[in-house]
Amino acid sequence: MAALSAKTIQNAFLAQDDTRSRHNTRHACDFCTLNTRSMHSFQGCRLTLADTAKWLNTTSTAWISFRKQANVSFNATQGTSAVSSSEKVDFLKLQNGRLFCFAVIFVVLPLLELKNAVTHGITAAGHDVLQFGLASTPAMFNSTLTEDEIHHCPADGGIMITASHLPYNRNGFKFFTSDGGLNKADIKDILERASRLYEESAHGGKQEQTGVVTTVDYMSIYASDLVKAVRTSAGNKEKPLEGLHIVVDAGNGAGGFFVDKVLKPLGAVTSGSQFLEPDGLFPNHIPNPEDKAAMEAITQAVLNNKADLGIIFDTDVDRSAAVDSSGRELNRNRLIALMSAIVLEEHPGTTVVTDSVTSDGLSAFIENKLGGKHHRFKRGYKNVIDEAIRLNSAGEESHLAMETSGHGALKENHWLDDGAYLMVKLLNKLAGARTLNPNIGSKVLTDLVEGLEDAAVTAEIRLKIDQSHADLKGGSFRDYGESILKHLENVISKDPNLNKAPKNYEGVRVSGYGGWFLLRLSLHDPVLPLNIEAQSKDDAIKLGLAVLAATSEFSALDTTALNKFLQQ
């Protein structure tokens, strides 16, 4: 049976095949298009689990057709949810159609049932399972790259069970190989195979095999690599962060490991760190570096504990942000500017790829102060990382791809969007500086973004399209949205106060009145998000009025939110 390289992020099954060839790695949540059509069909396994578990076996074994005795690793995030399941499963309805973040099959089942069912499905196919327990998304991807024979790594693939940033009862699967996460077409292919095998399993006739289940503490392996990176940057000093007070806010997600497994071994004081225990109900705040309450929580923790630095992670630790000792937030444009400064010191002149809603001030900072090139691309970290990979393939050097959401990937780290690795890059800078001046704190980081122009007013306003409105004339919301954008372009071209961006990859981006706006069409929803940045509220209102005037004749577009912004 042919070996299949199948990797998963967060909560994953990973399989090892020493004969496979390595390809260029990609970020963990990417959807690399695998040639699933050429994969051999799964054979030789009788699927015998009953009720809800049965279809899970067909799902896992249908696609993960590894060579017999391949090693497979598994990780499961904590969570509780007891939801009844249906007797009959329509597999093709299980796919999440909104793939802006990751390839996922959503299933409403308790986590342990999912874990046991998928483990049974893989071992019944004759493959070994490595159970990782609680792990971060980047760590699960990284386990397909780690060379550690003792712990059965690297793994060929993974299946992660997680609800990610969604409510605790929305557990699903993330699938990965060393080439990245699976895309929509791959997930559809898995479900089609599962549907066929589900029907075939009713007839029986195939004998189950038995694989071995092994528990592996992979998070310690992953964390040790992060610790080693910081020590190396400080000339192999054992405790390069000794004397530094760093607090962590894990938001009750999977990032609590960073305190005990990374910061403490490096000598940092971590008292005041908060919300380190996983809790899928997120009782304290949403674990999101873009969330106002979350950033207020870590900022207050820094100030209350007189800490040198604060670090905050999202649920899966593929995003992060920081706060300096004065309480200044280092997220969004500021974090991109900081990472750009660090990367451009290492790779002068390199191109920094970002999403479409980054500021004009960031462009000026990267190009005029740092001497780099800013390539503003589309919204969505997958798009940003793919574009950086494409630029390198085309001969244009790029070492950093980053989105304002806190997703950031570096070429040196296999284009994996890893929030912990981003923070390690900051710690490397701190550790290196402290070898020269033991008393230096986070000011060394703050100084790196000196000169970045921050907008006084920033806003994102969502303009909804009423799909049932007669103005659509039976057409799609996408066609209607495109006609709005086209009309806006025509109007802007006649306004002497506004200038359309000469190079733009998404929507309509316009500068004027000392600021800018971007109106674009959502990939999945009947919504036109409008981003506005300006140096004053008056200027922001002028930009908003320009959009309102240009879109007023489109009666199916709900401009209530824009009107509310203009009246504030």
XYZ file of C-alpha atoms in Angstrom:
568
model
C 0.000 0.000 0.000
C 1.362 3.403 -0.887
C 2.513 5.635 1.968
C 0.680 8.923 2.295
C 2.188 11.997 3.920
C -0.676 13.321 6.027
C -0.047 16.032 8.575
C -2.432 17.743 10.955
C -2.287 20.844 13.139
C -3.612 20.848 16.697
C -4.646 17.522 18.085
C -3.230 15.300 15.443
C -2.443 11.878 14.178
C 0.975 11.761 12.617
C 2.471 8.950 10.636
C 6.066 8.142 9.875
C 7.380 6.799 6.616
C 11.137 6.790 6.347
C 11.039 6.268 2.596
C 9.112 9.384 1.693
C 10.768 12.355 0.110
C 10.654 15.796 1.739
C 9.083 18.691 -0.085
C 9.320 22.388 0.630
C 7.428 22.896 3.842
C 4.621 25.350 4.206
C 2.772 27.016 7.010
C 0.741 24.814 9.287
C -2.678 26.209 8.486
C -2.030 26.402 4.769
C -4.041 24.358 2.335
C -1.454 22.780 0.091
C -3.137 21.062 -2.795
C -2.213 17.422 -2.493
C -2.709 15.103 -5.405
C -5.389 13.130 -3.596
C -6.766 11.785 -6.848
C -3.589 9.744 -7.285
C -3.708 8.226 -3.794
C -4.417 4.543 -3.526
C -7.803 3.659 -2.150
C -7.841 2.353 1.380
C -7.929 -1.420 1.529
C -7.787 -4.217 4.057
C -9.625 -2.702 7.015
C -13.003 -3.618 8.361
C -14.703 -0.705 10.064
C -16.663 -1.990 12.977
C -17.288 0.878 15.392
C -20.946 1.390 16.034
C -23.144 4.455 15.802
C -21.321 7.804 15.795
C -17.868 6.296 16.098
C -18.350 4.188 12.990
C -18.364 7.041 10.536
C -15.362 8.572 12.230
C -13.413 5.427 11.470
C -14.412 5.613 7.850
C -13.343 9.240 7.726
C -9.905 8.655 9.157
C -9.089 5.390 7.428
C -10.505 6.489 4.107
C -7.859 9.128 3.686
C -4.992 8.155 5.925
C -4.013 5.137 3.855
C -0.508 4.883 5.262
C 1.772 1.937 4.778
C 1.199 -0.737 7.405
C 2.943 0.051 10.710
C 3.480 3.666 9.754
C 3.627 5.857 12.847
C 0.725 8.184 13.420
C 0.578 10.861 16.099
C -2.481 12.298 17.733
C -3.161 15.299 19.921
C -6.403 16.378 21.574
C -7.199 19.731 23.113
C -9.306 19.733 26.222
C -12.969 20.513 26.150
C -16.323 19.174 27.181
C -19.498 18.852 25.232
C -22.121 16.148 25.285
C -24.244 16.500 22.204
C -26.378 13.763 20.771
C -25.498 12.521 17.312
C -27.607 11.434 14.415
C -28.011 7.813 13.359
C -27.113 8.449 9.737
C -24.341 10.761 8.581
C -24.369 12.733 5.350
C -20.625 13.163 4.953
C -20.749 15.830 2.298
C -22.639 18.114 4.688
C -19.885 17.900 7.289
C -17.435 20.143 5.493
C -16.949 23.664 6.735
C -17.521 25.829 3.666
C -15.788 28.900 5.124
C -12.148 28.035 4.743
C -10.633 31.401 5.664
C -8.651 29.864 8.496
C -8.082 26.160 8.068
C -9.413 22.999 6.515
C -11.819 21.520 9.007
C -14.593 18.985 9.249
C -16.967 20.117 11.978
C -18.610 17.455 14.094
C -20.789 17.932 17.152
C -19.477 15.197 19.446
C -17.644 15.076 22.804
C -13.896 15.296 22.320
C -13.060 11.944 23.893
C -15.486 10.172 21.577
C -13.743 11.775 18.626
C -10.313 10.886 19.964
C -11.218 7.251 20.659
C -13.025 6.798 17.354
C -10.246 8.173 15.190
C -7.603 6.290 17.157
C -9.564 3.074 16.648
C -9.977 3.791 12.946
C -6.251 4.255 12.399
C -5.070 1.362 14.549
C -7.675 -0.902 12.933
C -5.988 -0.104 9.646
C -2.732 -1.433 11.077
C -1.013 1.881 11.790
C 0.591 3.094 15.010
C -0.775 6.140 16.811
C 1.248 8.637 18.816
C -0.963 10.517 21.259
C 0.423 13.947 22.053
C -2.209 15.203 24.472
C -2.733 18.965 24.587
C -0.620 20.735 21.974
C -0.504 23.904 19.947
C -1.238 24.129 16.245
C 2.359 25.012 15.268
C 3.762 22.212 17.409
C 1.581 19.658 15.675
C 2.765 20.805 12.273
C 6.335 20.905 13.513
C 6.147 17.249 14.536
C 6.172 16.340 10.843
C 9.587 18.029 10.590
C 11.260 17.098 13.888
C 14.049 14.533 13.507
C 13.768 12.473 16.707
C 13.848 8.715 16.249
C 13.402 8.019 19.964
C 10.022 9.767 19.921
C 9.048 8.366 16.491
C 9.386 11.710 14.699
C 9.115 13.036 12.093
C 5.528 12.007 11.593
C 3.943 11.643 8.182
C 0.648 13.246 8.999
C -1.685 14.473 11.633
C -5.327 14.923 12.530
C -5.982 17.542 15.143
C -9.191 17.599 17.130
C -10.076 21.134 18.144
C -12.775 23.771 18.170
C -10.020 26.346 17.595
C -11.420 29.847 18.177
C -15.018 28.618 17.878
C -17.380 27.665 20.748
C -16.400 24.607 22.771
C -19.060 22.408 21.172
C -17.754 22.970 17.642
C -14.951 20.412 17.700
C -13.536 19.477 14.344
C -10.522 18.040 12.545
C -7.506 19.790 11.097
C -5.466 17.714 8.671
C -1.772 18.231 7.876
C 1.263 16.887 6.121
C 4.789 18.263 6.073
C 3.641 20.265 3.042
C 0.952 22.071 5.027
C -2.742 21.824 5.789
C -5.220 20.278 3.433
C -7.393 22.481 1.255
C -11.081 22.449 0.470
C -10.747 20.019 -2.414
C -8.766 17.599 -0.257
C -11.350 17.678 2.510
C -14.098 17.043 -0.001
C -12.151 14.089 -1.313
C -11.789 12.677 2.222
C -15.520 12.957 2.795
C -16.372 11.310 -0.499
C -14.085 8.403 0.337
C -15.561 8.201 3.826
C -19.062 8.102 2.411
C -18.184 5.201 0.132
C -16.407 3.249 2.870
C -19.238 3.868 5.293
C -21.625 2.153 2.927
C -19.170 -0.661 2.172
C -18.500 -1.314 5.859
C -22.115 -2.340 6.359
C -21.390 -5.483 4.345
C -18.451 -6.503 6.542
C -15.981 -9.077 5.240
C -12.760 -7.228 6.072
C -10.603 -8.110 9.046
C -9.298 -5.422 11.372
C -5.583 -5.110 12.055
C -4.021 -3.809 15.228
C -1.745 -0.794 15.488
C 0.119 0.385 18.591
C -0.876 3.490 20.578
C 2.008 5.386 22.229
C 1.867 8.513 24.378
C 4.532 11.106 23.529
C 5.207 14.403 25.323
C 5.864 16.252 22.091
C 5.269 19.725 23.548
C 8.440 19.336 25.614
C 10.382 18.467 22.463
C 8.928 21.443 20.608
C 9.539 23.821 23.519
C 13.140 22.678 23.922
C 13.838 23.805 20.355
C 12.473 27.266 21.210
C 14.670 27.429 24.308
C 17.699 26.387 22.276
C 17.050 29.187 19.756
C 17.078 31.872 22.469
C 20.212 30.471 24.107
C 21.988 30.416 20.761
C 21.141 34.077 20.136
C 22.774 34.932 23.483
C 26.013 33.074 22.817
C 24.821 29.812 24.385
C 24.219 31.401 27.761
C 22.132 29.031 29.904
C 19.761 31.644 31.351
C 19.890 34.647 28.995
C 16.602 36.102 30.323
C 17.644 35.998 33.973
C 16.342 39.083 35.775
C 13.682 39.839 33.155
C 10.072 39.780 34.327
C 7.817 38.434 31.555
C 4.115 37.715 32.019
C 2.059 35.507 29.712
C -1.676 35.526 29.049
C -2.706 32.254 27.391
C -6.410 33.146 27.428
C -7.201 29.607 28.686
C -6.033 28.237 25.348
C -3.079 25.978 24.577
C -0.297 28.534 25.178
C 0.278 28.007 28.890
C 3.270 25.764 28.162
C 5.301 28.849 27.238
C 5.740 29.793 30.904
C 7.098 26.530 32.352
C 8.697 25.046 29.252
C 10.237 28.142 27.616
C 10.528 31.208 29.854
C 11.476 29.579 33.166
C 14.304 27.462 31.687
C 15.667 30.700 30.200
C 15.725 32.333 33.635
C 12.796 34.735 33.283
C 10.567 35.683 36.213
C 6.989 34.787 35.231
C 4.908 35.730 38.279
C 1.667 37.429 37.286
C 1.138 35.213 34.248
C -2.537 34.448 33.884
C -5.184 32.176 32.351
C -2.661 29.418 31.660
C -5.029 26.494 32.248
C -6.957 25.311 29.174
C -10.692 25.952 29.361
C -12.751 25.799 26.184
C -15.379 28.090 27.720
C -12.782 30.924 27.830
C -14.118 32.358 31.098
C -11.788 35.365 31.251
C -11.596 36.790 27.742
C -11.491 35.656 24.125
C -7.953 34.454 23.364
C -7.393 36.783 20.441
C -4.525 39.297 20.048
C -6.891 41.557 18.102
C -9.569 41.568 20.815
C -9.736 44.781 22.845
C -10.561 43.026 26.128
C -7.746 40.521 25.629
C -5.163 43.235 25.006
C -6.444 45.208 27.987
C -6.014 42.098 30.153
C -2.361 41.516 29.249
C -1.604 45.247 29.420
C -3.030 45.431 32.940
C -1.051 42.340 33.935
C 2.169 44.015 32.756
C 1.444 47.234 34.631
C 0.208 45.555 37.825
C 3.285 43.339 38.034
C 5.732 45.988 36.814
C 6.847 43.474 34.232
C 9.365 44.075 31.472
C 7.254 42.408 28.798
C 3.855 40.838 28.293
C 3.047 38.072 25.798
C -0.424 36.980 24.697
C -1.441 34.036 22.506
C -4.589 33.038 20.693
C -6.288 29.706 21.348
C -4.030 27.551 19.189
C -0.824 29.609 19.562
C -0.524 30.313 15.858
C -1.051 34.025 16.638
C 0.513 36.261 19.265
C 1.172 39.825 20.370
C 3.184 41.617 23.049
C 3.062 44.587 25.427
C 6.139 46.561 26.517
C 6.913 47.668 30.067
C 5.054 50.966 29.621
C 1.867 49.187 28.572
C 2.276 49.958 24.893
C 0.656 47.307 22.734
C 2.809 45.576 20.148
C 0.167 44.072 17.891
C -1.342 44.620 14.438
C 0.722 47.138 12.392
C 3.100 47.696 15.305
C 3.975 44.014 15.620
C 4.519 43.751 11.864
C 6.792 46.799 12.059
C 8.743 45.218 14.937
C 9.162 41.900 13.155
C 10.120 43.740 9.964
C 12.847 45.617 11.843
C 14.264 42.368 13.223
C 14.090 40.498 9.922
C 15.512 43.360 7.869
C 18.522 43.525 10.185
C 19.158 39.900 9.290
C 18.155 40.171 5.619
C 18.657 43.746 4.365
C 16.370 44.799 1.530
C 14.043 41.819 1.808
C 10.363 42.046 0.894
C 7.785 41.967 3.678
C 4.414 40.589 2.553
C 1.325 41.684 4.503
C -2.422 41.597 4.186
C -4.455 44.320 2.502
C -5.491 46.293 5.610
C -2.029 47.313 6.777
C -1.478 51.041 7.120
C 0.223 53.581 4.881
C 2.399 54.362 7.903
C 3.684 50.787 7.929
C 4.629 51.017 4.253
C 6.579 54.202 4.882
C 8.290 52.642 7.903
C 9.376 49.467 6.081
C 10.528 51.192 2.923
C 11.845 54.559 4.096
C 13.288 53.754 7.518
C 14.163 50.074 7.282
C 15.159 49.986 3.618
C 12.931 47.041 2.815
C 10.096 46.544 0.393
C 6.458 46.326 1.463
C 4.289 44.063 -0.655
C 0.687 44.549 0.458
C -1.404 41.602 -0.706
C -4.802 40.129 0.090
C -6.558 39.603 3.405
C -6.051 36.165 4.938
C -2.839 34.731 6.331
C -2.949 31.849 3.848
C -2.937 34.322 0.971
C -0.113 36.312 2.546
C 2.136 33.308 3.149
C 1.436 31.810 -0.272
C 2.351 35.121 -1.872
C 5.680 35.254 -0.034
C 6.441 31.726 -1.221
C 5.489 32.724 -4.771
C 7.746 35.793 -4.687
C 10.709 33.688 -3.608
C 9.992 31.234 -6.405
C 9.913 34.140 -8.842
C 13.296 35.395 -7.647
C 12.189 38.158 -5.259
C 13.596 37.516 -1.790
C 11.027 37.530 1.009
C 11.682 36.371 4.561
C 8.549 37.544 6.377
C 4.837 37.145 5.697
C 2.504 38.642 8.270
C -1.104 39.600 8.762
C -2.552 42.200 11.129
C -4.428 39.397 12.913
C -1.146 38.245 14.471
C -0.421 35.416 12.042
C 3.210 35.645 11.072
C 5.499 33.262 9.209
C 9.205 33.329 8.452
C 11.105 31.613 5.686
C 13.626 30.355 8.264
C 10.784 28.533 10.059
C 9.372 26.668 7.032
C 6.728 29.373 6.472
C 4.896 28.120 9.547
C 2.637 30.704 11.190
C 3.762 30.129 14.765
C 2.867 32.636 17.469
C 5.385 31.134 19.898
C 8.177 31.385 17.337
C 7.330 35.045 16.715
C 7.699 35.732 20.426
C 10.971 33.796 20.472
C 12.268 36.180 17.800
C 11.520 39.034 20.227
C 13.193 37.123 23.062
C 16.227 36.525 20.833
C 16.536 40.276 20.405
C 16.201 40.849 24.143
C 18.666 38.098 25.021
C 21.226 39.320 22.519
C 20.962 42.906 23.766
C 21.345 41.807 27.397
C 24.697 40.189 26.656
C 25.912 43.752 26.034
C 23.805 45.493 28.689
C 22.371 43.233 31.444
C 20.022 45.995 32.603
C 18.233 46.528 29.319
C 14.536 45.659 29.132
C 11.781 45.786 26.529
C 12.870 49.280 25.494
C 15.165 47.582 23.001
C 12.016 46.333 21.257
C 10.093 49.587 21.550
C 13.014 51.493 20.062
C 12.862 49.286 16.974
C 9.436 50.685 16.020
C 10.372 54.293 16.711
C 9.200 56.376 13.758
C 6.202 54.230 12.881
C 3.291 56.565 12.246
C 0.124 55.353 13.970
C -3.298 56.466 12.762
C -5.416 58.376 15.287
C -8.624 56.776 14.001
C -9.039 53.215 12.787
C -12.302 51.494 11.985
C -13.642 48.395 10.274
C -17.267 48.647 9.198
C -19.165 45.727 7.692
C -21.674 46.624 4.989
C -24.104 43.759 4.427
C -25.751 42.815 1.155
C -29.394 41.756 1.391
C -29.455 38.665 -0.815
C -33.242 38.643 -0.970
C -33.450 42.229 -2.232
C -34.960 42.748 -5.657
C -31.976 44.857 -6.680
C -29.896 41.671 -7.035
C -32.278 40.552 -9.809
C -31.684 36.918 -8.978
C -27.913 37.235 -9.214
C -25.308 36.330 -6.635
C -24.157 38.609 -3.836
C -20.655 38.315 -5.273
C -21.690 39.758 -8.644
C -23.575 42.519 -6.852
C -20.580 43.314 -4.662
C -18.253 43.446 -7.647
C -20.562 45.917 -9.365
C -20.418 48.138 -6.257
C -16.627 48.089 -6.286
C -16.515 48.874 -9.995
C -18.846 51.822 -9.519
C -16.751 53.070 -6.591
C -13.636 53.002 -8.777
C -15.358 55.128 -11.409
C -16.530 57.672 -8.852
C -13.120 57.913 -7.183
C -11.382 58.535 -10.505
C -13.353 61.799 -10.837
C -12.663 63.082 -7.301
C -9.511 65.279 -7.109
C -9.225 64.701 -3.334
C -8.948 60.944 -3.643
C -6.351 58.708 -5.242
C -6.802 55.030 -5.995
C -3.797 52.906 -4.994
C -1.776 52.202 -8.174
C -0.989 48.667 -7.022
C -3.696 46.787 -5.197
C -4.712 43.124 -5.081
C -8.012 43.222 -3.242
C -11.010 45.540 -3.407
C -10.610 49.269 -3.890
C -7.960 51.044 -1.785
C -7.997 54.840 -1.818
C -5.829 57.510 -0.168
C -7.017 61.002 0.665
C -7.616 63.512 3.454
C -4.440 62.335 5.197
C -5.695 58.764 5.458
C -7.014 55.834 3.433
C -9.880 53.407 3.061
C -10.250 49.926 1.618
C -13.567 48.498 0.497
C -13.418 44.824 -0.402
C -15.742 41.872 -0.849
C -15.704 39.113 1.744
C -14.609 35.751 0.369
C -17.483 33.867 1.906
C -20.149 36.218 3.231
C -22.502 38.748 1.605
C -20.511 41.538 3.202
C -18.314 44.416 2.040
C -15.840 45.174 4.863
C -14.754 48.821 4.902
C -11.475 49.722 6.639
C -10.729 53.372 7.359
C -7.622 54.955 8.878
C -7.064 58.673 9.316
C -5.214 61.188 11.460
C -8.428 62.748 12.778
C -12.087 61.884 13.145
C -13.000 64.663 10.713
C -10.750 63.160 8.038
C -12.134 59.687 8.717
C -15.658 61.049 8.259
C -14.690 62.600 4.928
C -13.460 59.217 3.726
C -16.605 57.515 4.993
C -18.822 60.078 3.269
C -17.013 59.427 -0.018
C -17.863 55.727 0.244
C -21.450 56.449 1.262
C -22.026 58.784 -1.665
C -20.564 56.312 -4.161
C -22.668 53.392 -2.907
C -25.947 55.183 -2.233
C -27.647 53.959 -5.414
C -27.181 50.299 -4.439
C -30.344 49.729 -2.430
C -29.507 46.135 -1.450
C -26.422 47.350 0.421
C -27.141 48.029 4.090
C -25.147 51.118 5.082
C -26.570 51.355 8.607
C -23.202 50.621 10.227
C -21.475 53.268 8.105
C -24.121 55.858 8.953
C -23.674 55.060 12.635
C -19.920 55.611 12.334
C -20.441 58.942 10.588
C -22.853 60.146 13.278
C -20.663 59.301 16.260
